Each structure stands twice: as C-alpha cells, then as structure tokens.
Amino acid sequence: MTTAALIVAAGRGTRAGGGLPKQWRPLKGRRVIDWTLAAFRQAGIEKIVLVLSPDDSEAWAEFQGQPGIVLAPGGDTRSRSVLNGLEAIEAQNITRVLIHDAARPCIAPDLIHAVEDALAAGSAAAPALAVTDALWTGHEGKVTGTRDRDGLFAAQTPQGFRYAKILAAHRAHPGEAADDVAVARAAGLDVAIVPGNPDNIKITGPADFARAEVILDRADNDRSEEDRMDIRLGNGYDVHRFGAGDHVVLCGVKIPHDKGLQGHSDADVGMHAVTDALYGALAEGDIGRHFPPSDPQWKGAASDIFLRHAVELARNKGFQISNVDCTLVCEYPKVTPHSAKMQAQMASILGIDADRVSVKATTSERLGFTGRSEGIAALATAALVKS
C-alpha cells in the first residue's frame, strides 16, 4: 500500500499575529510548516501533497518541482482545499492518505505511524484525546450549565483514510464540514479512534508559539546524547567536458568563455560537486539517484534545483550546514575574478553565511584533460551538524 500525506497550508491564520499566515511564521529557527513537513518525512512518508493559497506565490516557487512534493491550490473552504489536494494525486496510485493541518508542527512520527497502521484494518482512523475536564456552557461571562463529558473526544490530525473512499466522500459532500472525519462519516465510513498525543497542539493564537517551542525543545532533550551531536562530512567530485558555446556556468555564475560545458543539465560542475558532497554526508547517493539523467524533465535544468533539494533534505533530517569548500580545476576561464560572486550565490542557496562557503580554483599544471583545456573538474567537501 502506498501512503501520501496531504498537508493543508492554504489558510490565512492571522489570529496568531505576526503579520503572516501562521504556517509561514518562524518557530525555533525554522518555519512552522518546515517542522510539519520534517515530521512526515522522518516517518518515511515520501509523497506529500501541499495545498497552498494561490496568493502565496513565493511558496509555490519554493516547492515547485521538489521531488516527492505535489502542489495543489487552496479553495474557498478547507473542504474544497482538501478535495483539490486529493484530486491532484488521483492518477498516482495512492492507496492511503493522511490529511494533516500544517499548523500542527509538533506531530510525532510515532503518531503518524499509529494512524497509518490503523488503516490496515479499516477505511478511516484519526487521533483524538478523551475529554477529562468538566464541561460548562456559558453566556455573558457566566456559567449557565454543564455537559456530560463521557464519550467526548478532542479531535487531532492527521486523519487517515483509504484514498479512494475519502475522495468519493469529499466529492459527494455538500458544502463545508468540521473536518475530514465528518465528511467520512457522512459517507457512511466507520472511523477508528487512535489515542492522540497532548503535544500534538494546533497553533491558533500567539501563546501557542511559545507552547510549541517548549514541546519541540523537550523532544530535543529527550533524544539520546548520541543523537544530540551528529557531525557528518561528505565529498563530491564532478567533471564536464568542453563543447560548443559562449559561456560556462560555475557555482551559479555565468562566465563568458569561448566554449561551453556539456551535460544533461546546465553542466555547473562546481554546484554538482557541492550537491554530491551534501548527498554524501547524508548517505543519500548522488544527483543521479534523485534526478536521473534518463528523465527528460531535467534536460538543461538549472543546477540550483539539485542543490536546493540537497539542502532541503539535510534540513528535513535535522542537519545544519556548517561549511562548504569547493575547488575548481581548470586552466581557463579564470575563476578568481568571479569567486566572490560565486561565494555569495552559493551561500544564498545553502542558507548559510558567505564566510562559511569557500570557492577557489587551481590548475593541473597543464597535465591531464584539465591541463589540455578539455574540460573542468570540481571537488567539494561539506560538513553537516545535527545538535
């Protein structure tokens, strides 16, 4: 069975303050949505449908084309947004879908697995917490009565479903619903209750950011000492031969030259080496594993697509990029006049300060293919730290 996560991130969420929808606000050094996506990836969910507002143009540009990510536009209501997300993967052979609010960044991988496992025996399952506090009714600041709490639960997400059944249920449901469980029940589906987690809070108001930070801090502190400090080193090496052309692209910078570099993408040999160094540090293979050269969609692609994917993968695994060192080996073109611009360009993509990025060049003393000006080679080293 194939599972996809559908993350609803199209709401405006302005009650949380800060001038931005809550999913884009910072939380403990990352954005709220970054924590949410990282939890699902840590749980091994490789296909993620991200439902975004059409107004969030920067987010669309950021996630467009990222491996494993499918984008769908948000609708006028949450139910419409979910339906748009479900329909976006209709042809992708998905059997189970976990529908989650982007504003629940403290979701634990264990709870994701519990909901997914519950679908082995049924059509729908969702986490919830039994209500233990006394319940009152009130009016104008005064208690007007009580309610029996027996059999009451506070709903959470992700809410999991057999894909075909929840797609049919949403298509048949008229208007808005409280959540996807309500849509499923209206279609006659039985929904199993999975024990929820009190830490799986939904960010609604300003105070919830502080609560979420405490929860995430506690999760960090609960990790073993070995997990708390993880330093990785990776090496990358790449070569591209010269061919016809009037420029080369090196570390994201276009440099006029009487030849071009040949390759399936834009042949940015420096950026390829750095990308492979990051993949190597993560034990994630090389560019070819993630972006096969046999796939025509990557022909002529800008190499920053590959590097951004490697950077995002590192972040999702909890690593910070400490520093990167790249050496370009060639007789021509001369790299030094452009090295500062290369350094700044690479730093911007890597999300680190420019003084943590080294771009330098050397010749091979006219020996070998680089010495004969037949091509350019690049070597790179990357250091990652998880703390």
PDB file of C-alpha atoms in Angstrom, residues 69-240:
ATOM      1  CA  ILE A  69       6.062  17.223  -3.427  1.00  0.00           C
ATOM      2  CA  VAL A  70       2.789  17.700  -5.310  1.00  0.00           C
ATOM      3  CA  LEU A  71       1.234  21.178  -5.163  1.00  0.00           C
ATOM      4  CA  ALA A  72      -2.486  21.939  -5.203  1.00  0.00           C
ATOM      5  CA  PRO A  73      -4.339  25.253  -4.913  1.00  0.00           C
ATOM      6  CA  GLY A  74      -6.420  26.043  -1.856  1.00  0.00           C
ATOM      7  CA  GLY A  75     -10.146  26.632  -2.218  1.00  0.00           C
ATOM      8  CA  ASP A  76     -12.720  28.942  -0.585  1.00  0.00           C
ATOM      9  CA  THR A  77     -13.138  26.441   2.287  1.00  0.00           C
ATOM     10  CA  ARG A  78     -10.989  23.835   3.975  1.00  0.00           C
ATOM     11  CA  SER A  79     -13.123  21.045   2.478  1.00  0.00           C
ATOM     12  CA  ARG A  80     -12.561  22.451  -1.022  1.00  0.00           C
ATOM     13  CA  SER A  81      -8.826  22.693  -0.335  1.00  0.00           C
ATOM     14  CA  VAL A  82      -8.693  19.060   0.748  1.00  0.00           C
ATOM     15  CA  LEU A  83     -10.636  17.957  -2.327  1.00  0.00           C
ATOM     16  CA  ASN A  84      -8.219  19.874  -4.569  1.00  0.00           C
ATOM     17  CA  GLY A  85      -5.326  18.095  -2.869  1.00  0.00           C
ATOM     18  CA  LEU A  86      -6.943  14.682  -3.214  1.00  0.00           C
ATOM     19  CA  GLU A  87      -7.651  15.222  -6.892  1.00  0.00           C
ATOM     20  CA  ALA A  88      -4.057  16.317  -7.516  1.00  0.00           C
ATOM     21  CA  ILE A  89      -2.844  12.743  -6.858  1.00  0.00           C
ATOM     22  CA  GLU A  90      -5.728  10.846  -8.433  1.00  0.00           C
ATOM     23  CA  ALA A  91      -3.508   9.272 -11.079  1.00  0.00           C
ATOM     24  CA  GLN A  92      -0.626   8.382  -8.746  1.00  0.00           C
ATOM     25  CA  ASN A  93      -1.759   5.001  -7.400  1.00  0.00           C
ATOM     26  CA  ILE A  94      -2.133   6.176  -3.792  1.00  0.00           C
ATOM     27  CA  THR A  95      -3.979   3.763  -1.509  1.00  0.00           C
ATOM     28  CA  ARG A  96      -3.887   5.643   1.823  1.00  0.00           C
ATOM     29  CA  VAL A  97      -3.845   9.353   2.614  1.00  0.00           C
ATOM     30  CA  LEU A  98      -3.110  11.145   5.876  1.00  0.00           C
ATOM     31  CA  ILE A  99      -4.727  14.612   5.995  1.00  0.00           C
ATOM     32  CA  HIS A 100      -2.980  16.994   8.370  1.00  0.00           C
ATOM     33  CA  ASP A 101      -3.083  20.655   9.347  1.00  0.00           C
ATOM     34  CA  ALA A 102       0.170  22.498   8.624  1.00  0.00           C
ATOM     35  CA  ALA A 103      -0.399  24.371  11.898  1.00  0.00           C
ATOM     36  CA  ARG A 104       0.281  21.202  13.944  1.00  0.00           C
ATOM     37  CA  PRO A 105       4.106  21.244  13.828  1.00  0.00           C
ATOM     38  CA  CYS A 106       4.632  19.088  16.941  1.00  0.00           C
ATOM     39  CA  ILE A 107       3.194  15.936  15.388  1.00  0.00           C
ATOM     40  CA  ALA A 108       5.360  12.942  16.320  1.00  0.00           C
ATOM     41  CA  PRO A 109       6.341  10.282  13.766  1.00  0.00           C
ATOM     42  CA  ASP A 110       5.030   7.613  16.170  1.00  0.00           C
ATOM     43  CA  LEU A 111       1.513   9.067  15.961  1.00  0.00           C
ATOM     44  CA  ILE A 112       1.745   9.234  12.162  1.00  0.00           C
ATOM     45  CA  HIS A 113       2.655   5.546  12.125  1.00  0.00           C
ATOM     46  CA  ALA A 114      -0.204   4.701  14.510  1.00  0.00           C
ATOM     47  CA  VAL A 115      -2.795   6.291  12.212  1.00  0.00           C
ATOM     48  CA  GLU A 116      -1.252   4.652   9.158  1.00  0.00           C
ATOM     49  CA  ASP A 117      -1.225   1.234  10.862  1.00  0.00           C
ATOM     50  CA  ALA A 118      -4.887   1.579  11.862  1.00  0.00           C
ATOM     51  CA  LEU A 119      -5.826   1.779   8.173  1.00  0.00           C
ATOM     52  CA  ALA A 120      -4.704  -1.811   7.708  1.00  0.00           C
ATOM     53  CA  ALA A 121      -7.935  -2.919   9.381  1.00  0.00           C
ATOM     54  CA  GLY A 122     -10.371  -0.209   8.342  1.00  0.00           C
ATOM     55  CA  SER A 123     -11.283   2.598   5.983  1.00  0.00           C
ATOM     56  CA  ALA A 124     -10.620   5.550   8.295  1.00  0.00           C
ATOM     57  CA  ALA A 125      -8.775   6.370  11.510  1.00  0.00           C
ATOM     58  CA  ALA A 126      -7.971   9.561  13.393  1.00  0.00           C
ATOM     59  CA  PRO A 127      -6.191  10.535  16.615  1.00  0.00           C
ATOM     60  CA  ALA A 128      -8.149  12.057  19.488  1.00  0.00           C
ATOM     61  CA  LEU A 129      -7.853  12.798  23.196  1.00  0.00           C
ATOM     62  CA  ALA A 130     -10.600  11.824  25.620  1.00  0.00           C
ATOM     63  CA  VAL A 131     -12.052  14.918  27.298  1.00  0.00           C
ATOM     64  CA  THR A 132     -11.182  14.788  31.013  1.00  0.00           C
ATOM     65  CA  ASP A 133     -12.072  18.300  32.199  1.00  0.00           C
ATOM     66  CA  ALA A 134     -15.545  19.306  33.315  1.00  0.00           C
ATOM     67  CA  LEU A 135     -17.558  20.957  30.545  1.00  0.00           C
ATOM     68  CA  TRP A 136     -19.670  24.063  31.048  1.00  0.00           C
ATOM     69  CA  THR A 137     -21.969  26.126  28.955  1.00  0.00           C
ATOM     70  CA  GLY A 138     -21.793  29.881  29.416  1.00  0.00           C
ATOM     71  CA  HIS A 139     -23.268  33.204  28.429  1.00  0.00           C
ATOM     72  CA  GLU A 140     -22.015  36.744  29.012  1.00  0.00           C
ATOM     73  CA  GLY A 141     -19.169  35.551  31.205  1.00  0.00           C
ATOM     74  CA  LYS A 142     -21.289  33.341  33.491  1.00  0.00           C
ATOM     75  CA  VAL A 143     -21.712  29.586  33.754  1.00  0.00           C
ATOM     76  CA  THR A 144     -25.160  28.566  32.537  1.00  0.00           C
ATOM     77  CA  GLY A 145     -24.925  24.794  32.812  1.00  0.00           C
ATOM     78  CA  THR A 146     -22.826  21.663  32.496  1.00  0.00           C
ATOM     79  CA  ARG A 147     -22.383  18.965  29.890  1.00  0.00           C
ATOM     80  CA  ASP A 148     -21.591  15.292  30.310  1.00  0.00           C
ATOM     81  CA  ARG A 149     -18.031  14.631  29.129  1.00  0.00           C
ATOM     82  CA  ASP A 150     -18.427  10.864  28.836  1.00  0.00           C
ATOM     83  CA  GLY A 151     -17.730   9.710  25.303  1.00  0.00           C
ATOM     84  CA  LEU A 152     -16.356  13.073  24.190  1.00  0.00           C
ATOM     85  CA  PHE A 153     -13.030  13.403  22.402  1.00  0.00           C
ATOM     86  CA  ALA A 154     -10.893  16.313  21.178  1.00  0.00           C
ATOM     87  CA  ALA A 155     -10.028  15.663  17.542  1.00  0.00           C
ATOM     88  CA  GLN A 156      -6.493  15.875  16.145  1.00  0.00           C
ATOM     89  CA  THR A 157      -4.801  15.294  12.808  1.00  0.00           C
ATOM     90  CA  PRO A 158      -3.501  13.506  10.779  1.00  0.00           C
ATOM     91  CA  GLN A 159      -6.798  11.909   9.901  1.00  0.00           C
ATOM     92  CA  GLY A 160      -6.182   8.832   7.784  1.00  0.00           C
ATOM     93  CA  PHE A 161      -8.328   7.260   5.086  1.00  0.00           C
ATOM     94  CA  ARG A 162      -8.342   4.767   2.276  1.00  0.00           C
ATOM     95  CA  TYR A 163      -7.711   7.156  -0.579  1.00  0.00           C
ATOM     96  CA  ALA A 164     -10.482   6.139  -2.981  1.00  0.00           C
ATOM     97  CA  LYS A 165     -13.120   6.246  -0.246  1.00  0.00           C
ATOM     98  CA  ILE A 166     -12.279   9.692   1.108  1.00  0.00           C
ATOM     99  CA  LEU A 167     -12.002  11.095  -2.424  1.00  0.00           C
ATOM    100  CA  ALA A 168     -15.512   9.805  -3.195  1.00  0.00           C
ATOM    101  CA  ALA A 169     -16.787  11.101   0.157  1.00  0.00           C
ATOM    102  CA  HIS A 170     -15.448  14.607  -0.459  1.00  0.00           C
ATOM    103  CA  ARG A 171     -16.848  14.696  -3.976  1.00  0.00           C
ATOM    104  CA  ALA A 172     -20.284  13.730  -2.667  1.00  0.00           C
ATOM    105  CA  HIS A 173     -20.283  16.016   0.383  1.00  0.00           C
ATOM    106  CA  PRO A 174     -22.322  19.213   0.067  1.00  0.00           C
ATOM    107  CA  GLY A 175     -20.690  22.332   1.490  1.00  0.00           C
ATOM    108  CA  GLU A 176     -18.229  22.677   4.371  1.00  0.00           C
ATOM    109  CA  ALA A 177     -17.593  20.213   7.210  1.00  0.00           C
ATOM    110  CA  ALA A 178     -15.942  20.436  10.622  1.00  0.00           C
ATOM    111  CA  ASP A 179     -13.149  18.151   9.468  1.00  0.00           C
ATOM    112  CA  ASP A 180     -12.457  15.180   7.217  1.00  0.00           C
ATOM    113  CA  VAL A 181     -13.842  12.728   9.759  1.00  0.00           C
ATOM    114  CA  ALA A 182     -17.197  14.493   9.427  1.00  0.00           C
ATOM    115  CA  VAL A 183     -17.011  14.078   5.650  1.00  0.00           C
ATOM    116  CA  ALA A 184     -16.156  10.390   6.034  1.00  0.00           C
ATOM    117  CA  ARG A 185     -18.985   9.728   8.492  1.00  0.00           C
ATOM    118  CA  ALA A 186     -21.477  11.487   6.229  1.00  0.00           C
ATOM    119  CA  ALA A 187     -20.472   8.957   3.565  1.00  0.00           C
ATOM    120  CA  GLY A 188     -21.103   6.072   5.955  1.00  0.00           C
ATOM    121  CA  LEU A 189     -17.480   5.272   6.780  1.00  0.00           C
ATOM    122  CA  ASP A 190     -16.579   3.955  10.231  1.00  0.00           C
ATOM    123  CA  VAL A 191     -13.719   5.955  11.785  1.00  0.00           C
ATOM    124  CA  ALA A 192     -11.450   4.246  14.300  1.00  0.00           C
ATOM    125  CA  ILE A 193     -10.114   6.365  17.174  1.00  0.00           C
ATOM    126  CA  VAL A 194      -6.346   6.262  17.661  1.00  0.00           C
ATOM    127  CA  PRO A 195      -5.041   7.585  21.013  1.00  0.00           C
ATOM    128  CA  GLY A 196      -3.836  11.132  20.386  1.00  0.00           C
ATOM    129  CA  ASN A 197      -0.882  12.982  21.865  1.00  0.00           C
ATOM    130  CA  PRO A 198      -1.323  16.049  24.122  1.00  0.00           C
ATOM    131  CA  ASP A 199       1.774  17.574  22.485  1.00  0.00           C
ATOM    132  CA  ASN A 200       0.118  17.490  19.066  1.00  0.00           C
ATOM    133  CA  ILE A 201      -1.224  21.019  19.505  1.00  0.00           C
ATOM    134  CA  LYS A 202      -2.676  23.213  16.798  1.00  0.00           C
ATOM    135  CA  ILE A 203      -1.224  26.719  16.652  1.00  0.00           C
ATOM    136  CA  THR A 204      -4.133  29.143  16.785  1.00  0.00           C
ATOM    137  CA  GLY A 205      -3.170  32.153  18.923  1.00  0.00           C
ATOM    138  CA  PRO A 206       0.098  33.941  19.769  1.00  0.00           C
ATOM    139  CA  ALA A 207       0.644  31.968  23.002  1.00  0.00           C
ATOM    140  CA  ASP A 208       0.670  28.693  21.068  1.00  0.00           C
ATOM    141  CA  PHE A 209       4.039  29.516  19.519  1.00  0.00           C
ATOM    142  CA  ALA A 210       5.643  29.512  22.965  1.00  0.00           C
ATOM    143  CA  ARG A 211       3.908  26.219  23.814  1.00  0.00           C
ATOM    144  CA  ALA A 212       5.102  24.643  20.574  1.00  0.00           C
ATOM    145  CA  GLU A 213       8.667  25.775  21.198  1.00  0.00           C
ATOM    146  CA  VAL A 214       8.638  24.182  24.662  1.00  0.00           C
ATOM    147  CA  ILE A 215       7.335  20.923  23.181  1.00  0.00           C
ATOM    148  CA  LEU A 216       9.959  20.889  20.435  1.00  0.00           C
ATOM    149  CA  ASP A 217      12.702  21.718  22.947  1.00  0.00           C
ATOM    150  CA  ARG A 218      11.564  18.854  25.151  1.00  0.00           C
ATOM    151  CA  ALA A 219      11.607  16.499  22.186  1.00  0.00           C
ATOM    152  CA  ASP A 220      15.199  17.555  21.500  1.00  0.00           C
ATOM    153  CA  ASN A 221      16.176  16.993  25.122  1.00  0.00           C
ATOM    154  CA  ASP A 222      14.557  13.558  25.132  1.00  0.00           C
ATOM    155  CA  ARG A 223      16.899  12.369  22.431  1.00  0.00           C
ATOM    156  CA  SER A 224      19.948  10.376  23.446  1.00  0.00           C
ATOM    157  CA  GLU A 225      23.354  12.018  23.800  1.00  0.00           C
ATOM    158  CA  GLU A 226      24.461  10.290  20.620  1.00  0.00           C
ATOM    159  CA  ASP A 227      21.529  11.749  18.698  1.00  0.00           C
ATOM    160  CA  ARG A 228      22.170  15.204  20.087  1.00  0.00           C
ATOM    161  CA  MET A 229      25.534  15.591  18.368  1.00  0.00           C
ATOM    162  CA  ASP A 230      25.900  14.164  14.884  1.00  0.00           C
ATOM    163  CA  ILE A 231      28.641  15.523  12.636  1.00  0.00           C
ATOM    164  CA  ARG A 232      28.773  14.379   9.011  1.00  0.00           C
ATOM    165  CA  LEU A 233      31.353  15.009   6.279  1.00  0.00           C
ATOM    166  CA  GLY A 234      30.727  14.422   2.593  1.00  0.00           C
ATOM    167  CA  ASN A 235      32.861  14.643  -0.546  1.00  0.00           C
ATOM    168  CA  GLY A 236      31.771  15.430  -4.081  1.00  0.00           C
ATOM    169  CA  TYR A 237      33.553  15.200  -7.423  1.00  0.00           C
ATOM    170  CA  ASP A 238      32.330  16.082 -10.885  1.00  0.00           C
ATOM    171  CA  VAL A 239      33.695  16.569 -14.397  1.00  0.00           C
ATOM    172  CA  HIS A 240      32.229  18.139 -17.529  1.00  0.00           C
TER     173      HIS A 240
END
